[in-house]
Amino acid sequence: DAGITQSPRHKVTETGTPVTLRCHQTENHRYMYWYRQDPGHGLRLIHYSYGVKDTDKGEVSDGYSVSRSKTEDFLLTLESATSSQTSVYFCAISNGQGSLTNEKLFFGSGTQLSVL
Amino acid sequence: AQKITQTQPGMFVQEKEAVTLDCTYDTSDPSYGLFWYKQPSSGEMIFLIYQGSYDQQNATEGRYSLNFQKARKSANLVISASQLGDSAMYFCAMRDVDSSYKLIFGSGTRLLVRP
């Protein structure tokens, strides 16, 4: 199994509070991703990183920010959580050594976030 | 338009029988990759199989095979000899130039294997 640890695994918070989710990898992979999973939508990309301090937006980035100060850590921050951000959040990694089309992702175990 | 379409929200299959999970995709790029992932009730995402758009043969991985019909833009997953442990959500996903080669997922199909 790929060495990916997400923390916390579960979190309940209140609307308007800041929340930070952490993804830690031990694989030294270049690329890291944050997805959210909601019923009927599959997984949707929030943000991704292609190197230390190099990040870019995905398809559902509004209300989220990310940071990557070290290869092994990728943080997802909800500056002011809203109920619509209640979801399961997955971190994923890839090594960047495949082609543009065949590179597969390895996923963490997910974080269940509830915003009340 | 939706890039990846999985039209079967849920399916049943009898243990030991084969089952096909449908996936259609939309792209104008001749170079793309198609993936299937499994998500059991425990929640982790498990890579199953990959098919490249230029691959001449359909991909196979053990009991999993991909029925790739390029002209119809379909990439159906076939699971042979279903087992109880195959009960899970299954997601089809694609990389192409339109997604900047980021992995884009369909909405998933929940498969339940009956004993």
PDB file of C-alpha atoms in Angstrom:
ATOM      1  CA  ASP A   1       0.000   0.000   0.000  1.00  0.00           C
ATOM      2  CA  ALA A   2       1.139   3.518  -0.816  1.00  0.00           C
ATOM      3  CA  GLY A   3       2.273   5.384   2.297  1.00  0.00           C
ATOM      4  CA  ILE A   4      -0.394   8.059   2.497  1.00  0.00           C
ATOM      5  CA  THR A   5      -1.774   9.280   5.796  1.00  0.00           C
ATOM      6  CA  GLN A   6      -4.671  11.670   6.098  1.00  0.00           C
ATOM      7  CA  SER A   7      -5.466  13.464   9.318  1.00  0.00           C
ATOM      8  CA  PRO A   8      -7.836  13.791  10.946  1.00  0.00           C
ATOM      9  CA  ARG A   9      -9.931  10.827   9.795  1.00  0.00           C
ATOM     10  CA  HIS A  10     -13.111  12.427  11.061  1.00  0.00           C
ATOM     11  CA  LYS A  11     -13.936  15.997  11.984  1.00  0.00           C
ATOM     12  CA  VAL A  12     -17.069  17.851  13.013  1.00  0.00           C
ATOM     13  CA  THR A  13     -16.936  21.613  12.934  1.00  0.00           C
ATOM     14  CA  GLU A  14     -19.223  24.612  12.893  1.00  0.00           C
ATOM     15  CA  THR A  15     -20.054  26.917  10.027  1.00  0.00           C
ATOM     16  CA  GLY A  16     -17.613  29.799   9.761  1.00  0.00           C
ATOM     17  CA  THR A  17     -14.677  28.109  11.467  1.00  0.00           C
ATOM     18  CA  PRO A  18     -11.369  27.432   9.708  1.00  0.00           C
ATOM     19  CA  VAL A  19     -10.433  23.813   9.069  1.00  0.00           C
ATOM     20  CA  THR A  20      -7.160  22.293   7.877  1.00  0.00           C
ATOM     21  CA  LEU A  21      -6.807  18.762   6.594  1.00  0.00           C
ATOM     22  CA  ARG A  22      -3.393  17.194   6.278  1.00  0.00           C
ATOM     23  CA  CYS A  23      -2.032  14.688   3.809  1.00  0.00           C
ATOM     24  CA  HIS A  24       1.348  13.109   4.492  1.00  0.00           C
ATOM     25  CA  GLN A  25       3.137  10.758   2.088  1.00  0.00           C
ATOM     26  CA  THR A  26       6.252   8.675   2.501  1.00  0.00           C
ATOM     27  CA  GLU A  27       6.625   7.780  -1.202  1.00  0.00           C
ATOM     28  CA  ASN A  28       8.496  10.928  -2.294  1.00  0.00           C
ATOM     29  CA  HIS A  29       5.964  11.338  -5.100  1.00  0.00           C
ATOM     30  CA  ARG A  30       5.970  14.617  -6.971  1.00  0.00           C
ATOM     31  CA  TYR A  31       2.245  15.086  -7.464  1.00  0.00           C
ATOM     32  CA  MET A  32      -0.371  15.416  -4.751  1.00  0.00           C
ATOM     33  CA  TYR A  33      -4.105  15.981  -5.091  1.00  0.00           C
ATOM     34  CA  TRP A  34      -7.140  16.798  -3.007  1.00  0.00           C
ATOM     35  CA  TYR A  35     -10.516  15.411  -4.096  1.00  0.00           C
ATOM     36  CA  ARG A  36     -13.910  15.570  -2.488  1.00  0.00           C
ATOM     37  CA  GLN A  37     -16.484  12.802  -2.793  1.00  0.00           C
ATOM     38  CA  ASP A  38     -20.207  13.486  -2.706  1.00  0.00           C
ATOM     39  CA  PRO A  39     -23.121  11.190  -3.574  1.00  0.00           C
ATOM     40  CA  GLY A  40     -24.012  11.408  -7.252  1.00  0.00           C
ATOM     41  CA  HIS A  41     -20.829  13.293  -8.146  1.00  0.00           C
ATOM     42  CA  GLY A  42     -18.065  10.768  -7.795  1.00  0.00           C
ATOM     43  CA  LEU A  43     -14.747  12.374  -6.925  1.00  0.00           C
ATOM     44  CA  ARG A  44     -14.080  15.964  -7.916  1.00  0.00           C
ATOM     45  CA  LEU A  45     -10.668  17.590  -7.937  1.00  0.00           C
ATOM     46  CA  ILE A  46     -10.247  20.543  -5.585  1.00  0.00           C
ATOM     47  CA  HIS A  47      -6.549  21.446  -5.901  1.00  0.00           C
ATOM     48  CA  TYR A  48      -3.371  19.714  -6.856  1.00  0.00           C
ATOM     49  CA  SER A  49       0.367  20.213  -6.483  1.00  0.00           C
ATOM     50  CA  TYR A  50       3.134  19.422  -8.955  1.00  0.00           C
ATOM     51  CA  GLY A  51       5.974  20.218  -6.586  1.00  0.00           C
ATOM     52  CA  VAL A  52       6.953  22.084  -3.442  1.00  0.00           C
ATOM     53  CA  LYS A  53       5.210  25.450  -3.463  1.00  0.00           C
ATOM     54  CA  ASP A  54       3.665  24.643  -6.870  1.00  0.00           C
ATOM     55  CA  THR A  55      -0.094  24.291  -6.768  1.00  0.00           C
ATOM     56  CA  ASP A  56      -3.038  24.812  -9.071  1.00  0.00           C
ATOM     57  CA  LYS A  57      -6.823  24.775  -8.973  1.00  0.00           C
ATOM     58  CA  GLY A  58      -9.083  21.898  -9.846  1.00  0.00           C
ATOM     59  CA  GLU A  59     -12.727  21.914 -10.859  1.00  0.00           C
ATOM     60  CA  VAL A  60     -14.220  22.786  -7.436  1.00  0.00           C
ATOM     61  CA  SER A  61     -11.618  25.052  -5.820  1.00  0.00           C
ATOM     62  CA  ASP A  62     -13.848  27.870  -4.508  1.00  0.00           C
ATOM     63  CA  GLY A  63     -13.659  28.136  -0.726  1.00  0.00           C
ATOM     64  CA  TYR A  64     -10.479  26.058  -0.489  1.00  0.00           C
ATOM     65  CA  SER A  65      -6.783  26.839  -0.367  1.00  0.00           C
ATOM     66  CA  VAL A  66      -3.768  24.563  -0.269  1.00  0.00           C
ATOM     67  CA  SER A  67      -0.121  24.683   0.666  1.00  0.00           C
ATOM     68  CA  ARG A  68       2.839  22.435   0.080  1.00  0.00           C
ATOM     69  CA  SER A  69       5.974  23.498   1.916  1.00  0.00           C
ATOM     70  CA  LYS A  70       7.543  20.025   1.858  1.00  0.00           C
ATOM     71  CA  THR A  71       7.403  17.177  -0.637  1.00  0.00           C
ATOM     72  CA  GLU A  72       5.678  14.924   1.870  1.00  0.00           C
ATOM     73  CA  ASP A  73       2.930  17.243   3.108  1.00  0.00           C
ATOM     74  CA  PHE A  74      -0.057  18.764   1.327  1.00  0.00           C
ATOM     75  CA  LEU A  75      -2.507  20.803   3.388  1.00  0.00           C
ATOM     76  CA  LEU A  76      -6.085  21.647   2.464  1.00  0.00           C
ATOM     77  CA  THR A  77      -7.642  24.625   4.254  1.00  0.00           C
ATOM     78  CA  LEU A  78     -11.232  25.692   4.428  1.00  0.00           C
ATOM     79  CA  GLU A  79     -10.894  29.318   5.514  1.00  0.00           C
ATOM     80  CA  SER A  80     -14.504  29.583   6.666  1.00  0.00           C
ATOM     81  CA  ALA A  81     -16.298  26.261   6.517  1.00  0.00           C
ATOM     82  CA  THR A  82     -19.814  26.068   5.094  1.00  0.00           C
ATOM     83  CA  SER A  83     -22.368  23.270   5.221  1.00  0.00           C
ATOM     84  CA  SER A  84     -21.871  22.666   1.484  1.00  0.00           C
ATOM     85  CA  GLN A  85     -18.319  21.585   2.289  1.00  0.00           C
ATOM     86  CA  THR A  86     -19.568  18.617   4.283  1.00  0.00           C
ATOM     87  CA  SER A  87     -17.992  15.776   2.346  1.00  0.00           C
ATOM     88  CA  VAL A  88     -15.413  13.018   2.307  1.00  0.00           C
ATOM     89  CA  TYR A  89     -12.011  14.381   1.336  1.00  0.00           C
ATOM     90  CA  PHE A  90      -9.406  12.211  -0.325  1.00  0.00           C
ATOM     91  CA  CYS A  91      -5.768  12.908  -0.816  1.00  0.00           C
ATOM     92  CA  ALA A  92      -4.006  11.189  -3.711  1.00  0.00           C
ATOM     93  CA  ILE A  93      -0.454  11.004  -4.994  1.00  0.00           C
ATOM     94  CA  SER A  94       1.315  10.074  -8.215  1.00  0.00           C
ATOM     95  CA  ASN A  95       4.991   9.869  -9.029  1.00  0.00           C
ATOM     96  CA  GLY A  96       5.042  11.861 -12.252  1.00  0.00           C
ATOM     97  CA  GLN A  97       7.067   9.174 -14.014  1.00  0.00           C
ATOM     98  CA  GLY A  98       4.291   7.876 -16.229  1.00  0.00           C
ATOM     99  CA  SER A  99       3.031   9.434 -19.416  1.00  0.00           C
ATOM    100  CA  LEU A 100       0.449  12.179 -19.379  1.00  0.00           C
ATOM    101  CA  THR A 101      -2.337   9.676 -19.882  1.00  0.00           C
ATOM    102  CA  ASN A 102      -1.357   6.517 -17.996  1.00  0.00           C
ATOM    103  CA  GLU A 103      -0.285   7.795 -14.605  1.00  0.00           C
ATOM    104  CA  LYS A 104      -2.445   6.243 -11.918  1.00  0.00           C
ATOM    105  CA  LEU A 105      -3.244   7.763  -8.559  1.00  0.00           C
ATOM    106  CA  PHE A 106      -2.841   6.213  -5.145  1.00  0.00           C
ATOM    107  CA  PHE A 107      -5.351   7.363  -2.561  1.00  0.00           C
ATOM    108  CA  GLY A 108      -5.371   7.932   1.162  1.00  0.00           C
ATOM    109  CA  SER A 109      -8.127   6.572   3.382  1.00  0.00           C
ATOM    110  CA  GLY A 110     -10.179   9.756   3.349  1.00  0.00           C
ATOM    111  CA  THR A 111     -11.366  12.336   5.881  1.00  0.00           C
ATOM    112  CA  GLN A 112     -15.039  12.615   6.749  1.00  0.00           C
ATOM    113  CA  LEU A 113     -15.790  16.293   7.400  1.00  0.00           C
ATOM    114  CA  SER A 114     -19.120  17.453   8.761  1.00  0.00           C
ATOM    115  CA  VAL A 115     -19.886  21.168   8.910  1.00  0.00           C
ATOM    116  CA  LEU A 116     -22.861  21.936  11.134  1.00  0.00           C
TER     117      LEU A 116
ATOM    118  CA  ALA B   1     -21.179  17.959 -21.204  1.00  0.00           C
ATOM    119  CA  GLN B   2     -20.231  15.287 -18.702  1.00  0.00           C
ATOM    120  CA  LYS B   3     -16.868  13.825 -19.467  1.00  0.00           C
ATOM    121  CA  ILE B   4     -17.463  10.449 -17.871  1.00  0.00           C
ATOM    122  CA  THR B   5     -20.904   8.893 -17.648  1.00  0.00           C
ATOM    123  CA  GLN B   6     -21.834   5.897 -15.566  1.00  0.00           C
ATOM    124  CA  THR B   7     -25.526   5.310 -16.132  1.00  0.00           C
ATOM    125  CA  GLN B   8     -26.031   2.498 -13.629  1.00  0.00           C
ATOM    126  CA  PRO B   9     -26.312   3.894 -10.084  1.00  0.00           C
ATOM    127  CA  GLY B  10     -26.714   0.371  -8.705  1.00  0.00           C
ATOM    128  CA  MET B  11     -26.503  -3.210  -9.904  1.00  0.00           C
ATOM    129  CA  PHE B  12     -26.979  -6.707  -8.552  1.00  0.00           C
ATOM    130  CA  VAL B  13     -25.171  -9.833  -9.654  1.00  0.00           C
ATOM    131  CA  GLN B  14     -25.327 -13.414  -8.466  1.00  0.00           C
ATOM    132  CA  GLU B  15     -22.156 -14.822  -6.967  1.00  0.00           C
ATOM    133  CA  LYS B  16     -19.956 -16.613  -9.559  1.00  0.00           C
ATOM    134  CA  GLU B  17     -21.644 -14.867 -12.482  1.00  0.00           C
ATOM    135  CA  ALA B  18     -20.059 -12.211 -14.693  1.00  0.00           C
ATOM    136  CA  VAL B  19     -21.154  -8.588 -14.606  1.00  0.00           C
ATOM    137  CA  THR B  20     -20.534  -5.591 -16.843  1.00  0.00           C
ATOM    138  CA  LEU B  21     -20.357  -2.049 -15.477  1.00  0.00           C
ATOM    139  CA  ASP B  22     -20.910   0.623 -18.108  1.00  0.00           C
ATOM    140  CA  CYS B  23     -18.784   3.691 -18.725  1.00  0.00           C
ATOM    141  CA  THR B  24     -18.959   6.132 -21.604  1.00  0.00           C
ATOM    142  CA  TYR B  25     -16.683   9.106 -22.064  1.00  0.00           C
ATOM    143  CA  ASP B  26     -16.464  12.261 -24.088  1.00  0.00           C
ATOM    144  CA  THR B  27     -13.251  13.569 -25.592  1.00  0.00           C
ATOM    145  CA  SER B  28     -11.975  14.948 -28.864  1.00  0.00           C
ATOM    146  CA  ASP B  29      -8.385  14.168 -27.941  1.00  0.00           C
ATOM    147  CA  PRO B  30      -6.935  11.075 -29.682  1.00  0.00           C
ATOM    148  CA  SER B  31      -4.632  10.451 -26.702  1.00  0.00           C
ATOM    149  CA  TYR B  32      -6.284   9.613 -23.406  1.00  0.00           C
ATOM    150  CA  GLY B  33      -6.269   7.100 -20.599  1.00  0.00           C
ATOM    151  CA  LEU B  34      -9.142   5.293 -18.944  1.00  0.00           C
ATOM    152  CA  PHE B  35      -9.101   3.887 -15.416  1.00  0.00           C
ATOM    153  CA  TRP B  36     -11.347   1.908 -13.121  1.00  0.00           C
ATOM    154  CA  TYR B  37     -11.216   2.162  -9.343  1.00  0.00           C
ATOM    155  CA  LYS B  38     -13.022   0.138  -6.676  1.00  0.00           C
ATOM    156  CA  GLN B  39     -14.233   1.607  -3.399  1.00  0.00           C
ATOM    157  CA  PRO B  40     -15.343  -1.004  -0.841  1.00  0.00           C
ATOM    158  CA  SER B  41     -17.449  -0.062   2.153  1.00  0.00           C
ATOM    159  CA  SER B  42     -14.273   0.634   4.120  1.00  0.00           C
ATOM    160  CA  GLY B  43     -13.802   3.686   1.902  1.00  0.00           C
ATOM    161  CA  GLU B  44     -10.388   3.313   0.324  1.00  0.00           C
ATOM    162  CA  MET B  45      -9.943   3.769  -3.423  1.00  0.00           C
ATOM    163  CA  ILE B  46      -8.289   0.804  -5.121  1.00  0.00           C
ATOM    164  CA  PHE B  47      -6.914   0.953  -8.664  1.00  0.00           C
ATOM    165  CA  LEU B  48      -8.180  -1.928 -10.798  1.00  0.00           C
ATOM    166  CA  ILE B  49      -7.290  -1.519 -14.454  1.00  0.00           C
ATOM    167  CA  TYR B  50      -6.029   0.905 -17.092  1.00  0.00           C
ATOM    168  CA  GLN B  51      -6.651   1.240 -20.841  1.00  0.00           C
ATOM    169  CA  GLY B  52      -4.780   3.606 -23.118  1.00  0.00           C
ATOM    170  CA  SER B  53      -6.493   5.010 -26.181  1.00  0.00           C
ATOM    171  CA  TYR B  54      -3.784   3.618 -28.452  1.00  0.00           C
ATOM    172  CA  ASP B  55      -3.714   0.174 -26.865  1.00  0.00           C
ATOM    173  CA  GLN B  56      -4.573  -2.430 -29.476  1.00  0.00           C
ATOM    174  CA  GLN B  57      -5.887  -4.999 -27.040  1.00  0.00           C
ATOM    175  CA  ASN B  58      -8.403  -4.762 -24.262  1.00  0.00           C
ATOM    176  CA  ALA B  59      -6.781  -4.541 -20.834  1.00  0.00           C
ATOM    177  CA  THR B  60      -7.081  -7.473 -18.433  1.00  0.00           C
ATOM    178  CA  GLU B  61      -6.088  -7.845 -14.789  1.00  0.00           C
ATOM    179  CA  GLY B  62      -7.059 -11.167 -13.278  1.00  0.00           C
ATOM    180  CA  ARG B  63     -10.864 -11.337 -13.114  1.00  0.00           C
ATOM    181  CA  TYR B  64     -11.153  -7.766 -14.402  1.00  0.00           C
ATOM    182  CA  SER B  65     -11.220  -6.897 -18.076  1.00  0.00           C
ATOM    183  CA  LEU B  66     -12.027  -3.730 -19.912  1.00  0.00           C
ATOM    184  CA  ASN B  67     -14.315  -3.885 -22.944  1.00  0.00           C
ATOM    185  CA  PHE B  68     -12.905  -0.928 -24.858  1.00  0.00           C
ATOM    186  CA  GLN B  69     -14.976   0.205 -27.839  1.00  0.00           C
ATOM    187  CA  LYS B  70     -13.243   3.297 -29.119  1.00  0.00           C
ATOM    188  CA  ALA B  71     -15.750   4.240 -31.819  1.00  0.00           C
ATOM    189  CA  ARG B  72     -18.573   4.109 -29.293  1.00  0.00           C
ATOM    190  CA  LYS B  73     -16.458   5.854 -26.644  1.00  0.00           C
ATOM    191  CA  SER B  74     -17.183   3.196 -24.101  1.00  0.00           C
ATOM    192  CA  ALA B  75     -14.910   1.487 -21.595  1.00  0.00           C
ATOM    193  CA  ASN B  76     -17.002  -1.044 -19.742  1.00  0.00           C
ATOM    194  CA  LEU B  77     -15.564  -3.030 -16.849  1.00  0.00           C
ATOM    195  CA  VAL B  78     -16.248  -6.752 -16.891  1.00  0.00           C
ATOM    196  CA  ILE B  79     -15.871  -8.719 -13.679  1.00  0.00           C
ATOM    197  CA  SER B  80     -15.868 -12.470 -14.198  1.00  0.00           C
ATOM    198  CA  ALA B  81     -16.870 -15.027 -11.579  1.00  0.00           C
ATOM    199  CA  SER B  82     -18.182 -12.446  -9.107  1.00  0.00           C
ATOM    200  CA  GLN B  83     -17.280 -12.860  -5.458  1.00  0.00           C
ATOM    201  CA  LEU B  84     -18.951 -11.452  -2.371  1.00  0.00           C
ATOM    202  CA  GLY B  85     -15.909  -9.229  -1.874  1.00  0.00           C
ATOM    203  CA  ASP B  86     -16.633  -7.529  -5.187  1.00  0.00           C
ATOM    204  CA  SER B  87     -19.548  -5.691  -3.561  1.00  0.00           C
ATOM    205  CA  ALA B  88     -18.405  -2.070  -3.717  1.00  0.00           C
ATOM    206  CA  MET B  89     -18.656   1.233  -5.561  1.00  0.00           C
ATOM    207  CA  TYR B  90     -16.879   1.267  -8.910  1.00  0.00           C
ATOM    208  CA  PHE B  91     -15.636   4.444 -10.552  1.00  0.00           C
ATOM    209  CA  CYS B  92     -14.586   5.020 -14.129  1.00  0.00           C
ATOM    210  CA  ALA B  93     -12.080   7.838 -14.701  1.00  0.00           C
ATOM    211  CA  MET B  94     -10.227   9.482 -17.573  1.00  0.00           C
ATOM    212  CA  ARG B  95      -7.215  11.647 -18.319  1.00  0.00           C
ATOM    213  CA  ASP B  96      -7.047  13.763 -21.471  1.00  0.00           C
ATOM    214  CA  VAL B  97      -5.829  17.109 -22.695  1.00  0.00           C
ATOM    215  CA  ASP B  98      -9.149  18.809 -21.905  1.00  0.00           C
ATOM    216  CA  SER B  99      -8.725  17.992 -18.233  1.00  0.00           C
ATOM    217  CA  SER B 100      -5.080  19.044 -18.386  1.00  0.00           C
ATOM    218  CA  TYR B 101      -4.402  15.365 -17.850  1.00  0.00           C
ATOM    219  CA  LYS B 102      -5.938  15.431 -14.390  1.00  0.00           C
ATOM    220  CA  LEU B 103      -7.965  12.373 -13.462  1.00  0.00           C
ATOM    221  CA  ILE B 104     -11.690  13.048 -13.867  1.00  0.00           C
ATOM    222  CA  PHE B 105     -14.188  10.604 -12.358  1.00  0.00           C
ATOM    223  CA  GLY B 106     -17.664   9.412 -13.182  1.00  0.00           C
ATOM    224  CA  SER B 107     -20.402   9.290 -10.552  1.00  0.00           C
ATOM    225  CA  GLY B 108     -19.926   5.607  -9.836  1.00  0.00           C
ATOM    226  CA  THR B 109     -21.902   2.346  -9.844  1.00  0.00           C
ATOM    227  CA  ARG B 110     -22.707   0.452  -6.678  1.00  0.00           C
ATOM    228  CA  LEU B 111     -22.412  -3.295  -7.205  1.00  0.00           C
ATOM    229  CA  LEU B 112     -23.971  -5.786  -4.830  1.00  0.00           C
ATOM    230  CA  VAL B 113     -23.064  -9.452  -5.169  1.00  0.00           C
ATOM    231  CA  ARG B 114     -25.764 -11.815  -3.942  1.00  0.00           C
ATOM    232  CA  PRO B 115     -24.808 -15.181  -2.412  1.00  0.00           C
TER     233      PRO B 115
END
